[in-house]
Amino acid sequence: MNILIITPIFPPQIGGPATYTVEISRRLMEKGHRVRVVTFADSKSQVNGLEVLPVRLNYKILGPIFRQASLFFTILSASRGMDLLYAQDPVVVGLGALRAGKLLRKPVAVKFVGDVAWENAVNRGETGKLLEDFLEHPDGGWYVKSIKNLQGFVLRSADRVITPSQYLKKILITYYNVPEDNIRVVYNSVEAYPLGKKRAKSGEPALIMVGRLVPWKRVDEVIRLVPELVQKYPRLKLMVVGSGPEEERLKMLCQEMKVEKHVVFTGRVSREDALELMAGSDLLVLNSVYEGLPHIVLDAMACRTPVVATNISGTNEVLENGKTGLLVSPGSAEELKDKIIRLLENDELRSRIIESAYQEVRERFTWERNLGLLEKEVASII
């Protein structure tokens, strides 16, 4: 196949679409497919033989209408000789890909990994609702509502929607009226081997949280547990890897609670560095109240780093409580603290979870398994 991938970001920029585009391009090319990439990033190819075409117009000065127009014409040019357009986002690049595909009569697949309208509403302080409550009764001004409407239009109009979890498939069907026959679940994939050296267990536990610092990750609730954990482990460290709109508020919280020496903020780091830090930690904590399908949990499982996470849709599609991780009720600080301590103290449980999680990754979340599923799905619409 000849596949044009359209992505909002690309390395050296850091983020899920950038990492995924590099990995999927390299692996598709290794299997004999031709791949070309269109991106807003001013980037060079990270893969030998991969064509990367940046959107050149200075859309930051000229505004979003010119941004979309420039994207559209870049896609038209890049589509020559391509069989399929694969957009990595329904809003930022999805509309341009859809319009170009319809004009050229080429099929369009769109990847849906999370609800952009809800995330914007949360980050803008326009809603405090969780995703499904928001979609049932949307909050926000014209901007958020226009994003929601645009997202729905693109998802319903695409020839195929690829999503990484059954939970997100349900969201698409229930709230965006996307035909079930047009949706395919293809799980995220990771390398099925541990990365980095494992840290020897000591009396200085190293906990890690990795991801965007956004309200729904509930990083503040974990920070509030640090004083109690320090009473048991005086040299405990919590490493917070990532950046985002919550960063300054979280740092101020650490100062208020006088735990600055126990909480380390790394800021944004490369994926490779994040994996190395995670492999060297005793435990990954994911306290989120919303996840489409948490890729960071798969990375931890592959790194043999055990996980304590909230029992929410998306996450519990990956983790089985007591077998491949420990799940806690969202908002239950005492349960979260107890299960962190339990996983640090119980060597037999810890070893069993590490091995079961690693085997789960090898069986369900490898590139060898899921790349073939993606090839089958995109080939079916050509």
mmCIF file of C-alpha atoms in Angstrom:
data_model
loop_
_atom_site.group_PDB
_atom_site.id
_atom_site.type_symbol
_atom_site.label_atom_id
_atom_site.label_comp_id
_atom_site.label_asym_id
_atom_site.label_seq_id
_atom_site.Cartn_x
_atom_site.Cartn_y
_atom_site.Cartn_z
ATOM 1 C CA MET A 1 0.000 0.000 0.000
ATOM 2 C CA ASN A 2 0.930 3.653 -0.430
ATOM 3 C CA ILE A 3 -0.075 5.453 2.767
ATOM 4 C CA LEU A 4 -0.082 9.189 3.494
ATOM 5 C CA ILE A 5 0.020 9.865 7.244
ATOM 6 C CA ILE A 6 -1.105 13.328 8.376
ATOM 7 C CA THR A 7 0.000 14.284 11.883
ATOM 8 C CA PRO A 8 -0.095 17.574 13.812
ATOM 9 C CA ILE A 9 3.326 16.966 15.385
ATOM 10 C CA PHE A 10 6.467 15.068 14.468
ATOM 11 C CA PRO A 11 9.934 14.735 16.047
ATOM 12 C CA PRO A 12 11.834 16.584 17.371
ATOM 13 C CA GLN A 13 8.496 17.581 18.895
ATOM 14 C CA ILE A 14 7.433 15.293 21.743
ATOM 15 C CA GLY A 15 4.015 13.686 22.064
ATOM 16 C CA GLY A 16 1.920 10.644 21.255
ATOM 17 C CA PRO A 17 1.185 11.427 17.573
ATOM 18 C CA ALA A 18 4.862 12.184 16.906
ATOM 19 C CA THR A 19 6.105 8.954 18.488
ATOM 20 C CA TYR A 20 3.367 6.862 16.886
ATOM 21 C CA THR A 21 3.972 8.291 13.398
ATOM 22 C CA VAL A 22 7.688 7.475 13.502
ATOM 23 C CA GLU A 23 7.082 3.950 14.786
ATOM 24 C CA ILE A 24 4.229 3.096 12.443
ATOM 25 C CA SER A 25 6.033 4.570 9.422
ATOM 26 C CA ARG A 26 9.219 2.632 10.077
ATOM 27 C CA ARG A 27 7.398 -0.638 10.625
ATOM 28 C CA LEU A 28 5.118 -0.254 7.617
ATOM 29 C CA MET A 29 8.103 0.511 5.400
ATOM 30 C CA GLU A 30 9.923 -2.554 6.722
ATOM 31 C CA LYS A 31 6.935 -4.602 5.518
ATOM 32 C CA GLY A 32 7.199 -3.162 2.015
ATOM 33 C CA HIS A 33 4.650 -0.345 2.141
ATOM 34 C CA ARG A 34 5.385 3.160 0.882
ATOM 35 C CA VAL A 35 4.790 5.867 3.497
ATOM 36 C CA ARG A 36 4.769 9.658 3.247
ATOM 37 C CA VAL A 37 4.118 12.107 6.110
ATOM 38 C CA VAL A 38 2.516 15.567 6.167
ATOM 39 C CA THR A 39 2.958 17.559 9.388
ATOM 40 C CA PHE A 40 2.748 21.073 10.784
ATOM 41 C CA ALA A 41 6.158 20.519 12.366
ATOM 42 C CA ASP A 42 9.211 21.829 10.520
ATOM 43 C CA SER A 43 10.861 18.429 10.707
ATOM 44 C CA LYS A 44 13.195 16.121 8.877
ATOM 45 C CA SER A 45 12.715 12.417 8.421
ATOM 46 C CA GLN A 46 13.504 10.237 11.426
ATOM 47 C CA VAL A 47 13.358 7.086 9.292
ATOM 48 C CA ASN A 48 15.564 6.226 6.303
ATOM 49 C CA GLY A 49 13.575 6.604 3.100
ATOM 50 C CA LEU A 50 10.552 8.288 4.751
ATOM 51 C CA GLU A 51 9.320 11.422 2.975
ATOM 52 C CA VAL A 52 8.292 14.186 5.406
ATOM 53 C CA LEU A 53 6.472 17.199 3.942
ATOM 54 C CA PRO A 54 6.033 20.115 6.395
ATOM 55 C CA VAL A 55 3.192 22.600 5.975
ATOM 56 C CA ARG A 56 5.239 25.646 4.994
ATOM 57 C CA LEU A 57 2.807 28.568 5.251
ATOM 58 C CA ASN A 58 3.330 30.672 8.384
ATOM 59 C CA TYR A 59 -0.106 29.853 9.779
ATOM 60 C CA LYS A 60 0.859 31.104 13.252
ATOM 61 C CA ILE A 61 0.768 34.643 11.902
ATOM 62 C CA LEU A 62 -2.058 34.267 9.380
ATOM 63 C CA GLY A 63 -4.469 32.396 11.645
ATOM 64 C CA PRO A 64 -6.402 29.095 11.760
ATOM 65 C CA ILE A 65 -8.236 29.528 8.445
ATOM 66 C CA PHE A 66 -4.957 29.868 6.560
ATOM 67 C CA ARG A 67 -3.535 27.048 8.677
ATOM 68 C CA GLN A 68 -6.237 24.693 7.419
ATOM 69 C CA ALA A 69 -5.999 25.985 3.853
ATOM 70 C CA SER A 70 -2.243 25.432 3.821
ATOM 71 C CA LEU A 71 -2.696 21.953 5.274
ATOM 72 C CA PHE A 72 -5.327 21.126 2.656
ATOM 73 C CA PHE A 73 -3.119 22.129 -0.299
ATOM 74 C CA THR A 74 -0.101 20.336 1.175
ATOM 75 C CA ILE A 75 -2.175 17.158 1.497
ATOM 76 C CA LEU A 76 -3.413 17.506 -2.093
ATOM 77 C CA SER A 77 0.161 17.700 -3.336
ATOM 78 C CA ALA A 78 1.388 14.881 -1.092
ATOM 79 C CA SER A 79 -1.483 12.569 -2.086
ATOM 80 C CA ARG A 80 -0.120 11.892 -5.561
ATOM 81 C CA GLY A 81 0.435 8.158 -5.879
ATOM 82 C CA MET A 82 -1.045 7.452 -2.421
ATOM 83 C CA ASP A 83 -3.804 4.879 -1.861
ATOM 84 C CA LEU A 84 -4.973 6.059 1.542
ATOM 85 C CA LEU A 85 -4.921 9.087 3.868
ATOM 86 C CA TYR A 86 -4.464 8.304 7.583
ATOM 87 C CA ALA A 87 -5.080 11.332 9.870
ATOM 88 C CA GLN A 88 -3.739 11.162 13.421
ATOM 89 C CA ASP A 89 -6.294 13.584 14.869
ATOM 90 C CA PRO A 90 -9.929 14.367 13.965
ATOM 91 C CA VAL A 91 -9.730 18.118 14.637
ATOM 92 C CA VAL A 92 -6.289 19.585 13.938
ATOM 93 C CA VAL A 93 -5.580 17.558 10.768
ATOM 94 C CA GLY A 94 -8.735 15.494 10.298
ATOM 95 C CA LEU A 95 -10.825 18.059 8.426
ATOM 96 C CA GLY A 96 -8.065 18.851 5.927
ATOM 97 C CA ALA A 97 -7.460 15.154 5.321
ATOM 98 C CA LEU A 98 -11.183 14.501 4.901
ATOM 99 C CA ARG A 99 -11.696 17.316 2.378
ATOM 100 C CA ALA A 100 -8.645 16.302 0.369
ATOM 101 C CA GLY A 101 -9.705 12.664 0.400
ATOM 102 C CA LYS A 102 -13.203 13.458 -0.809
ATOM 103 C CA LEU A 103 -11.889 15.696 -3.610
ATOM 104 C CA LEU A 104 -9.371 13.107 -4.760
ATOM 105 C CA ARG A 105 -11.712 10.161 -4.126
ATOM 106 C CA LYS A 106 -9.216 8.512 -1.831
ATOM 107 C CA PRO A 107 -10.276 6.724 1.378
ATOM 108 C CA VAL A 108 -9.591 8.430 4.700
ATOM 109 C CA ALA A 109 -8.905 6.757 8.044
ATOM 110 C CA VAL A 110 -8.867 8.842 11.234
ATOM 111 C CA LYS A 111 -7.311 7.906 14.558
ATOM 112 C CA PHE A 112 -9.276 8.806 17.696
ATOM 113 C CA VAL A 113 -7.352 8.568 20.978
ATOM 114 C CA GLY A 114 -9.248 11.063 23.119
ATOM 115 C CA ASP A 115 -11.971 13.693 23.080
ATOM 116 C CA VAL A 116 -10.412 17.012 22.051
ATOM 117 C CA ALA A 117 -13.540 19.048 22.862
ATOM 118 C CA TRP A 118 -13.709 17.803 26.459
ATOM 119 C CA GLU A 119 -9.978 18.247 26.995
ATOM 120 C CA ASN A 120 -10.220 21.848 25.765
ATOM 121 C CA ALA A 121 -13.188 22.532 28.035
ATOM 122 C CA VAL A 122 -11.305 21.173 31.062
ATOM 123 C CA ASN A 123 -8.088 23.053 30.283
ATOM 124 C CA ARG A 124 -10.018 26.294 29.719
ATOM 125 C CA GLY A 125 -11.826 25.886 33.036
ATOM 126 C CA GLU A 126 -15.215 25.652 31.295
ATOM 127 C CA THR A 127 -16.232 22.289 32.744
ATOM 128 C CA GLY A 128 -15.587 20.188 35.795
ATOM 129 C CA LYS A 129 -17.486 17.214 34.408
ATOM 130 C CA LEU A 130 -15.979 13.889 33.506
ATOM 131 C CA LEU A 131 -16.058 12.912 29.848
ATOM 132 C CA GLU A 132 -19.371 11.084 29.606
ATOM 133 C CA ASP A 133 -21.245 13.666 31.705
ATOM 134 C CA PHE A 134 -19.791 16.400 29.492
ATOM 135 C CA LEU A 135 -20.844 14.644 26.289
ATOM 136 C CA GLU A 136 -24.327 14.085 27.686
ATOM 137 C CA HIS A 137 -24.691 17.759 28.683
ATOM 138 C CA PRO A 138 -21.838 19.797 27.097
ATOM 139 C CA ASP A 139 -20.433 22.868 28.849
ATOM 140 C CA GLY A 140 -18.297 25.579 27.307
ATOM 141 C CA GLY A 141 -18.594 28.469 24.934
ATOM 142 C CA TRP A 142 -18.737 28.607 21.174
ATOM 143 C CA TYR A 143 -15.108 27.500 20.783
ATOM 144 C CA VAL A 144 -15.539 24.220 22.670
ATOM 145 C CA LYS A 145 -18.886 23.519 21.010
ATOM 146 C CA SER A 146 -17.444 24.164 17.554
ATOM 147 C CA ILE A 147 -14.613 21.707 18.274
ATOM 148 C CA LYS A 148 -17.135 19.085 19.407
ATOM 149 C CA ASN A 149 -19.246 19.575 16.280
ATOM 150 C CA LEU A 150 -16.205 19.486 13.987
ATOM 151 C CA GLN A 151 -14.867 16.365 15.698
ATOM 152 C CA GLY A 152 -18.210 14.605 15.279
ATOM 153 C CA PHE A 153 -18.490 15.573 11.621
ATOM 154 C CA VAL A 154 -15.022 14.264 10.751
ATOM 155 C CA LEU A 155 -15.475 11.012 12.685
ATOM 156 C CA ARG A 156 -18.846 10.285 11.067
ATOM 157 C CA SER A 157 -17.541 11.138 7.589
ATOM 158 C CA ALA A 158 -14.322 9.100 7.659
ATOM 159 C CA ASP A 159 -14.192 5.752 5.872
ATOM 160 C CA ARG A 160 -12.630 4.155 8.941
ATOM 161 C CA VAL A 161 -12.025 5.276 12.542
ATOM 162 C CA ILE A 162 -9.147 3.597 14.359
ATOM 163 C CA THR A 163 -9.277 3.770 18.158
ATOM 164 C CA PRO A 164 -7.115 2.061 20.812
ATOM 165 C CA SER A 165 -9.802 0.842 23.236
ATOM 166 C CA GLN A 166 -13.282 -0.615 23.492
ATOM 167 C CA TYR A 167 -14.133 2.247 25.855
ATOM 168 C CA LEU A 168 -13.419 4.868 23.194
ATOM 169 C CA LYS A 169 -15.360 2.823 20.657
ATOM 170 C CA LYS A 170 -18.362 3.049 22.991
ATOM 171 C CA ILE A 171 -17.878 6.835 23.243
ATOM 172 C CA LEU A 172 -17.847 7.124 19.448
ATOM 173 C CA ILE A 173 -21.029 5.113 19.030
ATOM 174 C CA THR A 174 -22.976 6.555 21.961
ATOM 175 C CA TYR A 175 -22.130 10.248 21.786
ATOM 176 C CA TYR A 176 -20.927 10.900 18.223
ATOM 177 C CA ASN A 177 -23.223 8.514 16.342
ATOM 178 C CA VAL A 178 -20.343 6.970 14.416
ATOM 179 C CA PRO A 179 -21.547 3.763 12.708
ATOM 180 C CA GLU A 180 -20.184 0.754 14.579
ATOM 181 C CA ASP A 181 -19.163 -0.899 11.305
ATOM 182 C CA ASN A 182 -16.791 2.010 10.604
ATOM 183 C CA ILE A 183 -14.890 1.682 13.910
ATOM 184 C CA ARG A 184 -12.020 -0.689 14.560
ATOM 185 C CA VAL A 185 -10.186 -1.172 17.843
ATOM 186 C CA VAL A 186 -6.445 -1.604 17.355
ATOM 187 C CA TYR A 187 -4.597 -1.599 20.659
ATOM 188 C CA ASN A 188 -1.479 0.458 21.269
ATOM 189 C CA SER A 189 1.777 -1.422 20.909
ATOM 190 C CA VAL A 190 5.088 -1.483 22.762
ATOM 191 C CA GLU A 191 8.344 -3.352 22.588
ATOM 192 C CA ALA A 192 7.902 -6.527 24.621
ATOM 193 C CA TYR A 193 11.153 -6.411 26.555
ATOM 194 C CA PRO A 194 12.370 -4.584 29.651
ATOM 195 C CA LEU A 195 14.264 -1.362 29.036
ATOM 196 C CA GLY A 196 17.098 -0.130 31.206
ATOM 197 C CA LYS A 197 18.460 -1.656 34.394
ATOM 198 C CA LYS A 198 16.036 -2.524 37.147
ATOM 199 C CA ARG A 199 16.602 -0.685 40.386
ATOM 200 C CA ALA A 200 17.554 -2.815 43.351
ATOM 201 C CA LYS A 201 14.938 -2.661 46.093
ATOM 202 C CA SER A 202 15.966 -0.468 49.015
ATOM 203 C CA GLY A 203 14.513 1.582 51.826
ATOM 204 C CA GLU A 204 14.344 4.555 49.465
ATOM 205 C CA PRO A 205 11.319 3.888 47.269
ATOM 206 C CA ALA A 206 11.219 5.693 43.923
ATOM 207 C CA LEU A 207 7.692 6.335 42.648
ATOM 208 C CA ILE A 208 7.049 7.819 39.214
ATOM 209 C CA MET A 209 4.177 9.537 37.426
ATOM 210 C CA VAL A 210 4.478 10.171 33.680
ATOM 211 C CA GLY A 211 2.232 12.225 31.429
ATOM 212 C CA ARG A 212 0.784 15.628 30.696
ATOM 213 C CA LEU A 213 0.159 17.652 33.830
ATOM 214 C CA VAL A 214 -3.552 18.227 33.291
ATOM 215 C CA PRO A 215 -6.409 18.295 35.818
ATOM 216 C CA TRP A 216 -7.812 14.847 35.085
ATOM 217 C CA LYS A 217 -4.514 13.156 35.948
ATOM 218 C CA ARG A 218 -5.091 14.114 39.622
ATOM 219 C CA VAL A 219 -1.370 14.441 40.342
ATOM 220 C CA ASP A 220 -2.217 16.712 43.275
ATOM 221 C CA GLU A 221 -3.939 13.846 45.109
ATOM 222 C CA VAL A 222 -0.728 11.793 44.961
ATOM 223 C CA ILE A 223 1.381 14.721 46.160
ATOM 224 C CA ARG A 224 -0.949 15.087 49.160
ATOM 225 C CA LEU A 225 -0.075 11.487 50.122
ATOM 226 C CA VAL A 226 3.664 12.179 50.226
ATOM 227 C CA PRO A 227 3.806 13.382 53.890
ATOM 228 C CA GLU A 228 2.173 10.146 55.085
ATOM 229 C CA LEU A 229 4.387 7.989 52.865
ATOM 230 C CA VAL A 230 7.480 9.830 54.081
ATOM 231 C CA GLN A 231 6.622 8.872 57.660
ATOM 232 C CA LYS A 232 7.110 5.245 56.610
ATOM 233 C CA TYR A 233 9.834 5.860 54.008
ATOM 234 C CA PRO A 234 11.835 8.953 55.077
ATOM 235 C CA ARG A 235 13.882 8.979 51.861
ATOM 236 C CA LEU A 236 11.019 8.371 49.440
ATOM 237 C CA LYS A 237 11.082 10.175 46.088
ATOM 238 C CA LEU A 238 8.167 10.909 43.773
ATOM 239 C CA MET A 239 9.265 11.792 40.258
ATOM 240 C CA VAL A 240 6.767 13.737 38.151
ATOM 241 C CA VAL A 241 7.713 13.434 34.471
ATOM 242 C CA GLY A 242 6.007 15.755 32.008
ATOM 243 C CA SER A 243 4.723 19.278 31.662
ATOM 244 C CA GLY A 244 1.391 21.003 31.243
ATOM 245 C CA PRO A 245 -0.993 23.644 32.569
ATOM 246 C CA GLU A 246 -0.991 22.175 36.100
ATOM 247 C CA GLU A 247 2.787 22.307 36.571
ATOM 248 C CA GLU A 248 3.107 25.576 38.482
ATOM 249 C CA ARG A 249 0.112 24.836 40.700
ATOM 250 C CA LEU A 250 1.581 21.435 41.582
ATOM 251 C CA LYS A 251 4.954 22.958 42.441
ATOM 252 C CA MET A 252 3.239 25.485 44.700
ATOM 253 C CA LEU A 253 1.365 22.630 46.377
ATOM 254 C CA CYS A 254 4.680 20.907 47.110
ATOM 255 C CA GLN A 255 5.960 24.110 48.730
ATOM 256 C CA GLU A 256 2.797 24.478 50.822
ATOM 257 C CA MET A 257 3.116 20.874 52.026
ATOM 258 C CA LYS A 258 6.886 21.198 52.520
ATOM 259 C CA VAL A 259 7.673 18.122 50.422
ATOM 260 C CA GLU A 260 9.875 19.794 47.777
ATOM 261 C CA LYS A 261 12.832 17.547 48.585
ATOM 262 C CA HIS A 262 10.693 14.455 48.055
ATOM 263 C CA VAL A 263 8.976 15.480 44.782
ATOM 264 C CA VAL A 264 11.073 15.975 41.645
ATOM 265 C CA PHE A 265 9.639 17.664 38.537
ATOM 266 C CA THR A 266 11.640 16.744 35.434
ATOM 267 C CA GLY A 267 9.622 18.773 32.930
ATOM 268 C CA ARG A 268 9.132 17.361 29.455
ATOM 269 C CA VAL A 269 11.670 14.699 28.497
ATOM 270 C CA SER A 270 12.132 12.465 25.473
ATOM 271 C CA ARG A 271 10.323 9.152 25.315
ATOM 272 C CA GLU A 272 13.643 7.322 25.652
ATOM 273 C CA ASP A 273 14.524 9.222 28.829
ATOM 274 C CA ALA A 274 11.040 8.688 30.250
ATOM 275 C CA LEU A 275 11.358 4.931 29.692
ATOM 276 C CA GLU A 276 14.767 4.874 31.343
ATOM 277 C CA LEU A 277 13.445 6.752 34.372
ATOM 278 C CA MET A 278 10.444 4.430 34.592
ATOM 279 C CA ALA A 279 12.552 1.292 34.312
ATOM 280 C CA GLY A 280 14.637 2.595 37.210
ATOM 281 C CA SER A 281 11.620 3.249 39.445
ATOM 282 C CA ASP A 282 9.937 0.945 41.945
ATOM 283 C CA LEU A 283 6.388 1.811 40.990
ATOM 284 C CA LEU A 284 4.316 3.735 38.434
ATOM 285 C CA VAL A 285 1.298 5.583 39.811
ATOM 286 C CA LEU A 286 -1.539 6.591 37.470
ATOM 287 C CA ASN A 287 -4.247 8.432 39.404
ATOM 288 C CA SER A 288 -6.227 9.649 36.401
ATOM 289 C CA VAL A 289 -10.032 9.913 36.274
ATOM 290 C CA TYR A 290 -9.984 9.609 32.469
ATOM 291 C CA GLU A 291 -7.884 7.564 30.042
ATOM 292 C CA GLY A 292 -8.641 6.408 26.520
ATOM 293 C CA LEU A 293 -6.077 3.640 26.816
ATOM 294 C CA PRO A 294 -2.996 4.593 28.887
ATOM 295 C CA HIS A 295 0.071 3.890 26.770
ATOM 296 C CA ILE A 296 2.295 4.700 29.741
ATOM 297 C CA VAL A 297 0.873 1.681 31.577
ATOM 298 C CA LEU A 298 1.876 -0.564 28.666
ATOM 299 C CA ASP A 299 5.369 0.933 28.767
ATOM 300 C CA ALA A 300 5.600 0.223 32.493
ATOM 301 C CA MET A 301 4.465 -3.364 31.989
ATOM 302 C CA ALA A 302 7.111 -3.825 29.286
ATOM 303 C CA CYS A 303 9.748 -2.287 31.573
ATOM 304 C CA ARG A 304 8.755 -4.642 34.400
ATOM 305 C CA THR A 305 7.726 -1.701 36.570
ATOM 306 C CA PRO A 306 4.561 -2.527 38.558
ATOM 307 C CA VAL A 307 1.560 -0.196 38.392
ATOM 308 C CA VAL A 308 -1.010 1.178 40.796
ATOM 309 C CA ALA A 309 -3.803 2.898 38.857
ATOM 310 C CA THR A 310 -7.386 4.063 39.157
ATOM 311 C CA ASN A 311 -10.097 1.588 38.236
ATOM 312 C CA ILE A 312 -11.583 3.474 35.272
ATOM 313 C CA SER A 313 -12.642 2.545 31.751
ATOM 314 C CA GLY A 314 -9.658 2.389 29.422
ATOM 315 C CA THR A 315 -7.187 1.628 32.194
ATOM 316 C CA ASN A 316 -9.036 -1.473 33.396
ATOM 317 C CA GLU A 317 -9.013 -2.674 29.798
ATOM 318 C CA VAL A 318 -5.248 -3.064 30.231
ATOM 319 C CA LEU A 319 -4.831 -3.924 33.919
ATOM 320 C CA GLU A 320 -6.530 -6.727 35.827
ATOM 321 C CA ASN A 321 -6.635 -5.994 39.533
ATOM 322 C CA GLY A 322 -4.346 -8.237 41.541
ATOM 323 C CA LYS A 323 -2.978 -9.945 38.433
ATOM 324 C CA THR A 324 -1.263 -7.386 36.185
ATOM 325 C CA GLY A 325 -1.497 -4.381 38.510
ATOM 326 C CA LEU A 326 -3.405 -2.940 41.446
ATOM 327 C CA LEU A 327 -6.525 -0.863 40.811
ATOM 328 C CA VAL A 328 -8.025 1.643 43.217
ATOM 329 C CA SER A 329 -11.315 3.525 43.326
ATOM 330 C CA PRO A 330 -10.985 7.040 41.859
ATOM 331 C CA GLY A 331 -10.731 9.681 44.576
ATOM 332 C CA SER A 332 -9.918 7.189 47.364
ATOM 333 C CA ALA A 333 -6.694 8.560 48.841
ATOM 334 C CA GLU A 334 -6.530 5.991 51.639
ATOM 335 C CA GLU A 335 -6.938 3.056 49.248
ATOM 336 C CA LEU A 336 -4.306 4.524 46.932
ATOM 337 C CA LYS A 337 -1.827 4.924 49.792
ATOM 338 C CA ASP A 338 -2.505 1.401 51.081
ATOM 339 C CA LYS A 339 -1.993 -0.211 47.684
ATOM 340 C CA ILE A 340 1.214 1.724 47.040
ATOM 341 C CA ILE A 341 2.570 0.435 50.342
ATOM 342 C CA ARG A 342 1.271 -3.063 49.662
ATOM 343 C CA LEU A 343 3.069 -3.261 46.333
ATOM 344 C CA LEU A 344 6.276 -1.912 47.843
ATOM 345 C CA GLU A 345 6.189 -4.298 50.819
ATOM 346 C CA ASN A 346 4.829 -7.566 49.410
ATOM 347 C CA ASP A 347 7.672 -9.102 47.404
ATOM 348 C CA GLU A 348 5.667 -12.156 46.344
ATOM 349 C CA LEU A 349 2.775 -10.056 45.023
ATOM 350 C CA ARG A 350 5.161 -7.638 43.366
ATOM 351 C CA SER A 351 7.033 -10.386 41.508
ATOM 352 C CA ARG A 352 3.827 -12.087 40.422
ATOM 353 C CA ILE A 353 2.330 -8.860 39.065
ATOM 354 C CA ILE A 354 5.531 -7.920 37.228
ATOM 355 C CA GLU A 355 5.696 -11.261 35.420
ATOM 356 C CA SER A 356 1.968 -11.433 34.649
ATOM 357 C CA ALA A 357 1.994 -7.883 33.291
ATOM 358 C CA TYR A 358 5.002 -8.601 31.119
ATOM 359 C CA GLN A 359 3.338 -11.690 29.662
ATOM 360 C CA GLU A 360 0.167 -9.675 29.004
ATOM 361 C CA VAL A 361 2.164 -7.173 26.952
ATOM 362 C CA ARG A 362 3.734 -9.972 24.921
ATOM 363 C CA GLU A 363 0.347 -11.518 24.169
ATOM 364 C CA ARG A 364 -1.859 -8.476 23.457
ATOM 365 C CA PHE A 365 0.149 -5.315 22.915
ATOM 366 C CA THR A 366 3.053 -6.076 20.577
ATOM 367 C CA TRP A 367 3.706 -4.486 17.186
ATOM 368 C CA GLU A 368 3.863 -7.942 15.637
ATOM 369 C CA ARG A 369 0.227 -8.519 16.608
ATOM 370 C CA ASN A 370 -1.354 -5.098 16.188
ATOM 371 C CA LEU A 371 0.437 -3.837 13.095
ATOM 372 C CA GLY A 372 -1.095 -6.695 11.150
ATOM 373 C CA LEU A 373 -4.550 -5.726 12.395
ATOM 374 C CA LEU A 374 -4.008 -2.122 11.295
ATOM 375 C CA GLU A 375 -2.809 -3.222 7.847
ATOM 376 C CA LYS A 376 -5.914 -5.346 7.436
ATOM 377 C CA GLU A 377 -8.253 -2.519 8.422
ATOM 378 C CA VAL A 378 -6.785 0.173 6.211
ATOM 379 C CA ALA A 379 -6.489 -2.228 3.275
ATOM 380 C CA SER A 380 -10.198 -3.019 3.572
ATOM 381 C CA ILE A 381 -11.197 0.568 2.626
ATOM 382 C CA ILE A 382 -8.894 0.960 -0.374
#
